[in-house]
mmCIF file of C-alpha atoms in Angstrom:
data_model
loop_
_atom_site.group_PDB
_atom_site.id
_atom_site.type_symbol
_atom_site.label_atom_id
_atom_site.label_comp_id
_atom_site.label_asym_id
_atom_site.label_seq_id
_atom_site.Cartn_x
_atom_site.Cartn_y
_atom_site.Cartn_z
ATOM 1 C CA MET A 23 24.028 7.312 -20.106
ATOM 2 C CA LEU A 24 25.127 10.653 -21.451
ATOM 3 C CA SER A 25 23.989 9.593 -24.894
ATOM 4 C CA SER A 26 20.602 8.582 -23.528
ATOM 5 C CA ALA A 27 20.130 11.910 -21.764
ATOM 6 C CA THR A 28 21.052 13.794 -24.901
ATOM 7 C CA ASN A 29 18.639 11.809 -27.008
ATOM 8 C CA THR A 30 15.717 12.405 -24.641
ATOM 9 C CA GLY A 31 16.495 16.091 -24.040
ATOM 10 C CA THR A 32 16.980 17.390 -27.568
ATOM 11 C CA PRO A 33 13.581 16.419 -29.036
ATOM 12 C CA GLY A 34 11.817 17.815 -25.935
ATOM 13 C CA SER A 35 13.668 21.117 -26.251
ATOM 14 C CA THR A 36 12.879 21.267 -29.963
ATOM 15 C CA ALA A 37 9.177 20.593 -29.346
ATOM 16 C CA SER A 38 9.102 23.229 -26.619
ATOM 17 C CA GLY A 39 10.733 25.762 -28.930
ATOM 18 C CA VAL A 40 8.270 24.983 -31.729
ATOM 19 C CA ASN A 41 5.321 25.372 -29.345
ATOM 20 C CA ALA A 42 6.694 28.679 -28.088
ATOM 21 C CA ALA A 43 7.157 29.917 -31.665
ATOM 22 C CA ARG A 44 3.602 28.887 -32.536
ATOM 23 C CA ALA A 45 2.275 30.665 -29.427
ATOM 24 C CA VAL A 46 4.102 33.855 -30.431
ATOM 25 C CA GLU A 47 2.736 33.547 -33.972
ATOM 26 C CA ARG A 48 -0.815 33.046 -32.670
ATOM 27 C CA GLY A 49 -0.398 36.046 -30.362
ATOM 28 C CA GLY A 50 0.845 38.224 -33.219
ATOM 29 C CA ARG A 51 -2.050 37.143 -35.438
ATOM 30 C CA ARG A 52 -4.543 37.892 -32.632
ATOM 31 C CA ASP A 53 -3.021 41.326 -32.034
ATOM 32 C CA ARG A 54 -3.225 42.211 -35.735
ATOM 33 C CA TRP A 55 -6.872 41.111 -35.941
ATOM 34 C CA PHE A 56 -7.733 43.037 -32.784
ATOM 35 C CA THR A 57 -6.063 46.217 -34.033
ATOM 36 C CA ALA A 58 -7.729 45.881 -37.457
ATOM 37 C CA ALA A 59 -11.132 45.331 -35.786
ATOM 38 C CA LEU A 60 -10.645 48.482 -33.695
ATOM 39 C CA ALA A 61 -9.725 50.511 -36.784
ATOM 40 C CA LEU A 62 -12.841 49.243 -38.593
ATOM 41 C CA ALA A 63 -15.046 49.958 -35.558
ATOM 42 C CA LEU A 64 -13.672 53.499 -35.362
ATOM 43 C CA LEU A 65 -14.344 54.092 -39.073
ATOM 44 C CA VAL A 66 -17.927 52.818 -38.792
ATOM 45 C CA LEU A 67 -18.557 54.898 -35.662
ATOM 46 C CA VAL A 68 -17.227 58.030 -37.375
ATOM 47 C CA VAL A 69 -19.690 57.570 -40.258
ATOM 48 C CA VAL A 70 -22.601 56.878 -37.885
ATOM 49 C CA SER A 71 -21.723 59.817 -35.641
ATOM 50 C CA LEU A 72 -21.491 62.206 -38.593
ATOM 51 C CA GLY A 73 -25.049 61.281 -39.547
ATOM 52 C CA LEU A 74 -26.669 61.504 -36.091
ATOM 53 C CA GLY A 75 -28.147 64.710 -34.704
ATOM 54 C CA ARG A 76 -31.211 66.877 -35.028
ATOM 55 C CA LEU A 77 -30.849 66.566 -38.796
ATOM 56 C CA TYR A 78 -30.367 62.899 -39.660
ATOM 57 C CA VAL A 79 -28.056 62.169 -42.583
ATOM 58 C CA ALA A 80 -28.004 58.643 -44.018
ATOM 59 C CA PRO A 81 -24.630 56.814 -43.901
ATOM 60 C CA ALA A 82 -24.528 56.626 -47.720
ATOM 61 C CA ASP A 83 -24.867 60.424 -47.904
ATOM 62 C CA VAL A 84 -22.238 60.880 -45.186
ATOM 63 C CA ILE A 85 -19.796 58.761 -47.185
ATOM 64 C CA GLY A 86 -20.714 60.636 -50.372
ATOM 65 C CA ILE A 87 -20.211 64.059 -48.762
ATOM 66 C CA SER A 88 -16.892 62.966 -47.258
ATOM 67 C CA LEU A 89 -15.587 61.588 -50.554
ATOM 68 C CA HIS A 90 -16.802 64.705 -52.371
ATOM 69 C CA GLU A 91 -14.881 66.916 -49.910
ATOM 70 C CA LEU A 92 -11.801 64.758 -50.437
ATOM 71 C CA GLY A 93 -11.846 65.544 -54.150
ATOM 72 C CA PHE A 94 -13.923 62.716 -55.646
ATOM 73 C CA THR A 95 -16.243 65.120 -57.502
ATOM 74 C CA GLY A 96 -17.632 62.491 -59.873
ATOM 75 C CA ILE A 97 -19.950 61.113 -57.177
ATOM 76 C CA PRO A 98 -23.675 61.843 -57.814
ATOM 77 C CA VAL A 99 -24.996 64.432 -55.307
ATOM 78 C CA THR A 100 -27.936 62.880 -53.419
ATOM 79 C CA TRP A 101 -27.915 65.245 -50.430
ATOM 80 C CA ASP A 102 -29.115 68.816 -49.856
ATOM 81 C CA ASP A 103 -27.203 71.863 -48.589
ATOM 82 C CA LYS A 104 -28.416 71.425 -44.998
ATOM 83 C CA ALA A 105 -26.959 67.913 -44.807
ATOM 84 C CA HIS A 106 -23.709 69.118 -46.364
ATOM 85 C CA THR A 107 -23.409 71.978 -43.848
ATOM 86 C CA ALA A 108 -24.256 69.745 -40.879
ATOM 87 C CA VAL A 109 -21.648 67.152 -41.823
ATOM 88 C CA THR A 110 -18.770 69.365 -42.989
ATOM 89 C CA LEU A 111 -19.026 72.465 -40.806
ATOM 90 C CA ILE A 112 -20.627 71.260 -37.564
ATOM 91 C CA ARG A 113 -20.101 67.536 -36.996
ATOM 92 C CA ALA A 114 -16.836 66.727 -38.789
ATOM 93 C CA PRO A 115 -14.562 68.939 -36.603
ATOM 94 C CA ARG A 116 -16.350 67.720 -33.490
ATOM 95 C CA VAL A 117 -16.033 64.034 -34.416
ATOM 96 C CA LEU A 118 -12.354 64.335 -35.332
ATOM 97 C CA THR A 119 -11.637 66.296 -32.143
ATOM 98 C CA ALA A 120 -13.286 63.580 -30.026
ATOM 99 C CA VAL A 121 -11.230 60.863 -31.760
ATOM 100 C CA LEU A 122 -7.949 62.737 -31.233
ATOM 101 C CA VAL A 123 -8.742 63.493 -27.580
ATOM 102 C CA GLY A 124 -9.608 59.854 -26.884
ATOM 103 C CA ALA A 125 -6.419 58.642 -28.565
ATOM 104 C CA ALA A 126 -4.234 61.177 -26.743
ATOM 105 C CA LEU A 127 -5.658 60.456 -23.293
ATOM 106 C CA SER A 128 -5.475 56.665 -23.736
ATOM 107 C CA VAL A 129 -1.880 56.762 -24.959
ATOM 108 C CA SER A 130 -0.953 59.108 -22.085
ATOM 109 C CA GLY A 131 -2.376 56.631 -19.578
ATOM 110 C CA ALA A 132 -0.588 53.662 -21.167
ATOM 111 C CA VAL A 133 2.756 55.497 -21.159
ATOM 112 C CA LEU A 134 2.455 56.709 -17.562
ATOM 113 C CA GLN A 135 1.487 53.242 -16.336
ATOM 114 C CA ALA A 136 4.629 51.855 -17.963
ATOM 115 C CA LEU A 137 6.920 54.651 -16.739
ATOM 116 C CA PHE A 138 5.781 54.429 -13.135
ATOM 117 C CA ARG A 139 5.313 50.655 -13.365
ATOM 118 C CA ASN A 140 1.948 51.180 -11.728
ATOM 119 C CA PRO A 141 -1.347 50.189 -13.375
ATOM 120 C CA LEU A 142 -3.261 52.708 -11.240
ATOM 121 C CA VAL A 143 -1.484 55.729 -12.726
ATOM 122 C CA SER A 144 -3.151 58.019 -15.247
ATOM 123 C CA PRO A 145 -2.987 61.733 -16.105
ATOM 124 C CA ASP A 146 -5.831 62.250 -13.596
ATOM 125 C CA VAL A 147 -4.266 60.312 -10.736
ATOM 126 C CA ILE A 148 -0.801 61.929 -10.855
ATOM 127 C CA GLY A 149 -2.236 65.425 -11.092
ATOM 128 C CA VAL A 150 -1.353 66.294 -14.711
ATOM 129 C CA SER A 151 -4.995 66.890 -15.618
ATOM 130 C CA SER A 152 -5.605 69.026 -12.511
ATOM 131 C CA ALA A 153 -2.501 71.118 -13.158
ATOM 132 C CA ALA A 154 -3.411 71.552 -16.833
ATOM 133 C CA SER A 155 -6.906 72.579 -15.707
ATOM 134 C CA PHE A 156 -5.396 75.250 -13.483
ATOM 135 C CA GLY A 157 -3.360 76.598 -16.394
ATOM 136 C CA GLY A 158 -6.493 76.650 -18.515
ATOM 137 C CA VAL A 159 -8.796 78.387 -16.008
ATOM 138 C CA LEU A 160 -6.035 80.903 -15.254
ATOM 139 C CA ALA A 161 -5.882 81.734 -18.973
ATOM 140 C CA ILE A 162 -9.683 82.100 -19.107
ATOM 141 C CA LEU A 163 -9.632 84.330 -15.995
ATOM 142 C CA ILE A 164 -7.164 86.773 -17.523
ATOM 143 C CA GLY A 165 -8.939 86.704 -20.887
ATOM 144 C CA GLY A 166 -6.294 84.804 -22.857
ATOM 145 C CA GLY A 167 -7.010 83.175 -26.219
ATOM 146 C CA GLY A 168 -6.653 79.593 -27.365
ATOM 147 C CA LEU A 169 -2.861 79.662 -27.601
ATOM 148 C CA MET A 170 -2.483 81.075 -24.079
ATOM 149 C CA LEU A 171 -4.955 78.492 -22.775
ATOM 150 C CA MET A 172 -2.983 75.657 -24.375
ATOM 151 C CA GLY A 173 0.349 77.102 -23.265
ATOM 152 C CA GLY A 174 -0.843 77.482 -19.672
ATOM 153 C CA ALA A 175 -2.246 73.944 -19.660
ATOM 154 C CA PHE A 176 1.032 72.534 -21.057
ATOM 155 C CA VAL A 177 3.340 74.390 -18.648
ATOM 156 C CA PHE A 178 1.398 73.440 -15.529
ATOM 157 C CA GLY A 179 0.780 69.876 -16.759
ATOM 158 C CA LEU A 180 4.527 69.414 -17.265
ATOM 159 C CA LEU A 181 5.196 70.969 -13.865
ATOM 160 C CA ALA A 182 2.876 68.444 -12.200
ATOM 161 C CA ALA A 183 4.613 65.514 -13.909
ATOM 162 C CA VAL A 184 8.036 66.785 -12.788
ATOM 163 C CA LEU A 185 6.799 67.292 -9.218
ATOM 164 C CA VAL A 186 5.439 63.748 -9.052
ATOM 165 C CA MET A 187 8.696 62.313 -10.402
ATOM 166 C CA ALA A 188 10.629 64.298 -7.778
ATOM 167 C CA LEU A 189 8.342 63.086 -5.004
ATOM 168 C CA GLY A 190 8.761 59.513 -6.276
ATOM 169 C CA LYS A 191 12.492 59.695 -5.516
ATOM 170 C CA ILE A 192 11.829 60.054 -1.790
ATOM 171 C CA ARG A 193 13.199 56.908 -0.176
ATOM 172 C CA THR A 194 10.344 54.907 1.326
ATOM 173 C CA GLY A 195 9.458 51.248 1.689
ATOM 174 C CA SER A 196 7.128 51.412 -1.318
ATOM 175 C CA PRO A 197 8.230 53.700 -4.212
ATOM 176 C CA VAL A 198 5.034 52.948 -6.156
ATOM 177 C CA LEU A 199 2.863 54.014 -3.234
ATOM 178 C CA THR A 200 4.990 57.155 -2.879
ATOM 179 C CA ILE A 201 4.346 58.072 -6.511
ATOM 180 C CA VAL A 202 0.605 57.545 -6.203
ATOM 181 C CA LEU A 203 0.410 59.501 -2.941
ATOM 182 C CA GLY A 204 2.580 62.233 -4.445
ATOM 183 C CA GLY A 205 0.198 62.418 -7.388
ATOM 184 C CA ILE A 206 -2.770 62.717 -5.061
ATOM 185 C CA VAL A 207 -1.056 65.577 -3.210
ATOM 186 C CA VAL A 208 -0.191 67.388 -6.462
ATOM 187 C CA ALA A 209 -3.733 66.905 -7.787
ATOM 188 C CA ALA A 210 -5.228 68.218 -4.530
ATOM 189 C CA PHE A 211 -2.933 71.265 -4.611
ATOM 190 C CA PHE A 212 -3.866 72.242 -8.164
ATOM 191 C CA ASN A 213 -7.542 71.466 -7.547
ATOM 192 C CA ALA A 214 -7.396 73.969 -4.690
ATOM 193 C CA LEU A 215 -5.889 76.549 -7.060
ATOM 194 C CA VAL A 216 -8.674 75.845 -9.567
ATOM 195 C CA SER A 217 -11.212 76.446 -6.788
ATOM 196 C CA LEU A 218 -9.449 79.711 -5.922
ATOM 197 C CA VAL A 219 -9.614 80.912 -9.538
ATOM 198 C CA THR A 220 -13.278 79.879 -9.705
ATOM 199 C CA TYR A 221 -13.957 81.851 -6.525
ATOM 200 C CA LEU A 222 -12.269 84.955 -7.945
ATOM 201 C CA ALA A 223 -13.990 84.743 -11.352
ATOM 202 C CA ASP A 224 -16.821 87.103 -12.297
ATOM 203 C CA PRO A 225 -20.042 85.110 -11.641
ATOM 204 C CA TYR A 226 -21.838 86.672 -14.627
ATOM 205 C CA THR A 227 -19.180 86.480 -17.356
ATOM 206 C CA THR A 228 -16.113 84.337 -16.645
ATOM 207 C CA LEU A 229 -17.472 81.803 -14.139
ATOM 208 C CA PRO A 230 -20.005 80.119 -16.522
ATOM 209 C CA SER A 231 -17.248 79.686 -19.118
ATOM 210 C CA ILE A 232 -14.887 78.147 -16.568
ATOM 211 C CA THR A 233 -17.540 75.822 -15.126
ATOM 212 C CA PHE A 234 -18.691 74.479 -18.502
ATOM 213 C CA TRP A 235 -15.105 74.100 -19.724
ATOM 214 C CA LEU A 236 -14.101 72.132 -16.622
ATOM 215 C CA MET A 237 -16.923 69.618 -17.152
ATOM 216 C CA GLY A 238 -15.468 68.577 -20.501
ATOM 217 C CA SER A 239 -17.337 69.083 -23.748
ATOM 218 C CA PHE A 240 -16.862 69.141 -27.524
ATOM 219 C CA ALA A 241 -19.764 71.560 -28.071
ATOM 220 C CA SER A 242 -17.448 74.387 -29.104
ATOM 221 C CA ALA A 243 -15.355 72.262 -31.476
ATOM 222 C CA SER A 244 -14.397 73.948 -34.750
ATOM 223 C CA TRP A 245 -11.891 73.482 -37.552
ATOM 224 C CA GLY A 246 -9.665 76.124 -35.936
ATOM 225 C CA LYS A 247 -9.624 74.328 -32.578
ATOM 226 C CA LEU A 248 -9.062 71.013 -34.333
ATOM 227 C CA LEU A 249 -5.961 72.456 -36.001
ATOM 228 C CA LEU A 250 -4.806 73.778 -32.631
ATOM 229 C CA LEU A 251 -5.217 70.267 -31.203
ATOM 230 C CA THR A 252 -3.771 68.323 -34.129
ATOM 231 C CA VAL A 253 -0.250 69.742 -34.034
ATOM 232 C CA PRO A 254 0.689 68.897 -30.405
ATOM 233 C CA VAL A 255 -1.217 65.599 -30.465
ATOM 234 C CA PHE A 256 0.519 64.571 -33.688
ATOM 235 C CA VAL A 257 3.942 65.445 -32.242
ATOM 236 C CA GLY A 258 3.194 63.624 -28.970
ATOM 237 C CA LEU A 259 1.792 60.499 -30.649
ATOM 238 C CA VAL A 260 4.651 60.268 -33.155
ATOM 239 C CA LEU A 261 7.196 60.567 -30.324
ATOM 240 C CA VAL A 262 5.498 57.868 -28.248
ATOM 241 C CA MET A 263 5.040 55.556 -31.237
ATOM 242 C CA ALA A 264 8.701 55.932 -32.151
ATOM 243 C CA LEU A 265 9.757 55.021 -28.596
ATOM 244 C CA ARG A 266 7.171 52.327 -27.908
ATOM 245 C CA TRP A 267 9.580 49.382 -28.008
ATOM 246 C CA ARG A 268 11.885 51.260 -25.616
ATOM 247 C CA ILE A 269 8.927 51.640 -23.237
ATOM 248 C CA ASN A 270 8.904 47.845 -22.957
ATOM 249 C CA VAL A 271 12.519 47.940 -21.790
ATOM 250 C CA LEU A 272 11.979 50.915 -19.471
ATOM 251 C CA SER A 273 9.016 49.200 -17.810
ATOM 252 C CA LEU A 274 11.424 46.449 -16.664
ATOM 253 C CA GLY A 275 13.414 48.898 -14.533
ATOM 254 C CA ASP A 276 16.316 51.346 -14.838
ATOM 255 C CA GLU A 277 19.049 48.742 -14.327
ATOM 256 C CA GLU A 278 17.713 46.526 -17.106
ATOM 257 C CA ALA A 279 17.350 49.551 -19.416
ATOM 258 C CA GLN A 280 20.956 50.633 -18.767
ATOM 259 C CA ALA A 281 22.163 47.079 -19.338
ATOM 260 C CA LEU A 282 20.540 47.199 -22.788
ATOM 261 C CA GLY A 283 22.231 50.488 -23.667
ATOM 262 C CA LEU A 284 19.387 52.921 -22.978
ATOM 263 C CA ASN A 285 19.539 56.142 -20.974
ATOM 264 C CA PRO A 286 16.479 55.768 -18.706
ATOM 265 C CA GLY A 287 16.589 59.332 -17.370
ATOM 266 C CA ARG A 288 16.609 60.965 -20.820
ATOM 267 C CA LEU A 289 14.042 58.509 -22.184
ATOM 268 C CA ARG A 290 11.715 59.087 -19.230
ATOM 269 C CA GLY A 291 12.048 62.846 -19.628
ATOM 270 C CA LEU A 292 11.137 62.655 -23.341
ATOM 271 C CA LEU A 293 8.092 60.532 -22.616
ATOM 272 C CA ILE A 294 6.954 62.797 -19.767
ATOM 273 C CA VAL A 295 7.140 65.810 -22.114
ATOM 274 C CA ALA A 296 5.118 63.858 -24.705
ATOM 275 C CA VAL A 297 2.466 62.963 -22.109
ATOM 276 C CA ALA A 298 2.267 66.556 -20.856
ATOM 277 C CA LEU A 299 1.899 67.747 -24.456
ATOM 278 C CA LEU A 300 -0.880 65.235 -25.186
ATOM 279 C CA THR A 301 -2.783 65.873 -21.949
ATOM 280 C CA ALA A 302 -2.456 69.661 -22.051
ATOM 281 C CA ALA A 303 -3.666 69.798 -25.660
ATOM 282 C CA THR A 304 -6.780 67.772 -24.844
ATOM 283 C CA VAL A 305 -7.548 69.782 -21.702
ATOM 284 C CA ALA A 306 -7.093 73.063 -23.581
ATOM 285 C CA VAL A 307 -9.540 72.083 -26.340
ATOM 286 C CA ALA A 308 -12.117 69.933 -24.550
ATOM 287 C CA GLY A 309 -11.698 70.539 -20.795
ATOM 288 C CA VAL A 310 -11.245 67.735 -18.281
ATOM 289 C CA ILE A 311 -12.386 64.322 -19.548
ATOM 290 C CA GLY A 312 -11.509 61.817 -16.853
ATOM 291 C CA TRP A 313 -11.130 58.045 -16.605
ATOM 292 C CA VAL A 314 -10.139 57.529 -20.251
ATOM 293 C CA GLY A 315 -6.405 57.279 -19.525
ATOM 294 C CA LEU A 316 -7.020 54.851 -16.659
ATOM 295 C CA VAL A 317 -9.677 52.519 -18.082
ATOM 296 C CA ILE A 318 -8.767 52.112 -21.764
ATOM 297 C CA PRO A 319 -5.145 50.854 -21.345
ATOM 298 C CA HIS A 320 -6.430 48.324 -18.793
ATOM 299 C CA LEU A 321 -9.030 46.971 -21.200
ATOM 300 C CA VAL A 322 -6.503 46.693 -24.029
ATOM 301 C CA ARG A 323 -3.923 45.054 -21.771
ATOM 302 C CA LEU A 324 -6.514 42.472 -20.707
ATOM 303 C CA ILE A 325 -7.044 41.449 -24.332
ATOM 304 C CA ILE A 326 -3.608 41.623 -25.971
ATOM 305 C CA GLY A 327 -1.150 41.746 -23.081
ATOM 306 C CA PRO A 328 1.496 44.261 -21.967
ATOM 307 C CA ASP A 329 3.600 44.540 -25.171
ATOM 308 C CA HIS A 330 3.628 48.317 -25.758
ATOM 309 C CA ARG A 331 4.494 47.906 -29.443
ATOM 310 C CA VAL A 332 0.870 46.791 -29.854
ATOM 311 C CA LEU A 333 -0.651 48.218 -26.680
ATOM 312 C CA ILE A 334 0.048 51.850 -27.637
ATOM 313 C CA PRO A 335 -1.648 51.891 -31.092
ATOM 314 C CA ALA A 336 -4.502 49.687 -29.882
ATOM 315 C CA SER A 337 -5.097 52.014 -26.908
ATOM 316 C CA ALA A 338 -5.174 54.995 -29.287
ATOM 317 C CA LEU A 339 -7.813 53.324 -31.453
ATOM 318 C CA LEU A 340 -9.978 52.122 -28.552
ATOM 319 C CA GLY A 341 -9.675 55.524 -26.852
ATOM 320 C CA GLY A 342 -10.942 57.183 -30.029
ATOM 321 C CA VAL A 343 -13.860 54.752 -30.206
ATOM 322 C CA TYR A 344 -14.719 55.267 -26.532
ATOM 323 C CA VAL A 345 -14.639 59.066 -26.418
ATOM 324 C CA LEU A 346 -16.409 59.427 -29.768
ATOM 325 C CA GLY A 347 -19.102 57.013 -28.573
ATOM 326 C CA MET A 348 -19.543 58.969 -25.337
ATOM 327 C CA ASP A 349 -19.752 62.273 -27.192
ATOM 328 C CA THR A 350 -22.316 60.880 -29.629
ATOM 329 C CA LEU A 351 -24.424 59.774 -26.658
ATOM 330 C CA ALA A 352 -23.896 63.137 -24.934
ATOM 331 C CA ARG A 353 -25.405 65.094 -27.828
ATOM 332 C CA THR A 354 -28.175 62.670 -28.815
ATOM 333 C CA LEU A 355 -29.500 61.287 -25.505
ATOM 334 C CA SER A 356 -31.696 64.305 -24.752
ATOM 335 C CA GLU A 357 -32.627 67.762 -25.994
ATOM 336 C CA VAL A 358 -30.049 69.303 -23.633
ATOM 337 C CA GLU A 359 -26.446 68.244 -24.270
ATOM 338 C CA VAL A 360 -24.733 66.426 -21.391
ATOM 339 C CA PRO A 361 -21.044 67.312 -20.776
ATOM 340 C CA VAL A 362 -19.052 64.330 -22.018
ATOM 341 C CA GLY A 363 -16.779 64.419 -18.944
ATOM 342 C CA ILE A 364 -19.766 63.425 -16.818
ATOM 343 C CA LEU A 365 -20.547 60.417 -19.022
ATOM 344 C CA THR A 366 -16.959 59.136 -19.104
ATOM 345 C CA ALA A 367 -16.850 59.305 -15.294
ATOM 346 C CA VAL A 368 -20.265 57.677 -14.791
ATOM 347 C CA ILE A 369 -19.429 54.797 -17.155
ATOM 348 C CA GLY A 370 -15.665 54.602 -16.557
ATOM 349 C CA ALA A 371 -15.819 54.186 -12.767
ATOM 350 C CA PRO A 372 -17.962 51.003 -12.702
ATOM 351 C CA VAL A 373 -16.086 49.556 -15.683
ATOM 352 C CA PHE A 374 -12.795 50.068 -13.885
ATOM 353 C CA VAL A 375 -14.133 48.495 -10.680
ATOM 354 C CA THR A 376 -15.285 45.470 -12.704
ATOM 355 C CA VAL A 377 -11.866 45.129 -14.306
ATOM 356 C CA LEU A 378 -10.230 45.522 -10.892
ATOM 357 C CA ILE A 379 -12.324 42.716 -9.396
ATOM 358 C CA GLN A 380 -11.692 40.371 -12.328
ATOM 359 C CA ARG A 381 -7.942 40.982 -12.338
ATOM 360 C CA THR A 382 -7.503 40.548 -8.591
ATOM 361 C CA ARG A 383 -9.807 37.528 -8.315
ATOM 362 C CA GLY A 384 -7.871 34.433 -7.427
ATOM 363 C CA GLY A 385 -4.829 36.359 -6.253
ATOM 364 C CA ARG A 386 -3.831 37.760 -9.677
ATOM 365 C CA THR A 387 -2.065 41.105 -9.839
ATOM 366 C CA LEU A 388 -3.198 44.189 -11.737
ATOM 367 C CA ALA A 389 -0.226 44.311 -14.080
#
């Protein structure tokens, strides 16, 4: 009888293992194709966006100008000086800034959702964006430059993240709900401080600058601001990418992370600093652009699942596509440029509600 059981069990286990291995292989192949498709879509959108504007530049000329600037001087020049100036001095820094901001905000949202084990968390929801906004408007009020604006945004953004983590340790029946409510309180507090600074600002000089900056825009993008953005975003993205497999472990819980040899407190602190750095840099350069950190990780998770080794880079790519697409619409829809923060909110809110309904239909959870 024992022999019979062994004979019937072993082939079944082998077949199950082979099927599981094939499923993993199919999933890996799908993830690679999806990531490659996002990278290609981003490249195409960059070329298209560089050519669109009051002065239209054909994609072939955009590619030629870009290659020429990269050192490929043997390419025949088929464009005039106006097209060269529009692409290299005006649109290129703006396009690259939009891509970096989209990537930074999306990665920030994906990391926070894993850290707090809550799919409703984003830099906006837990108050990081509001606190960074306060640091930024305070710097504008006192006449500080770009470095002071970024420093103020980073310090207050980090402070908000620490406050939310401290509030999340309050013993309640639902720690996740405590974190979300704590984030709402922190966001409301810093929003009130932003209103106070706005009230105190000179209505003829400082107030217009603060108001336009708060709406989110890439209209003032330049190579100098892009450099200011690139350094902290590069540091933050490299840190998150290096720790992305540990995020998988941390999202299981502190006990599981400790059992696997990780220090959850130190790891969480590192990731929170990275998120504050990413969010503060984007707020300092482009103002408040909401919904990106909430919507994009959800969309990516729906397609490729919760593995952060793939979720993080895919979110960065899709975030770049999304924000660049919104900015291209913002500056080409009408004669007057629409602040991109308005477009991301108008489009992001219904998209998120649609995702919410689809995920919860039939009793499924959000995670």
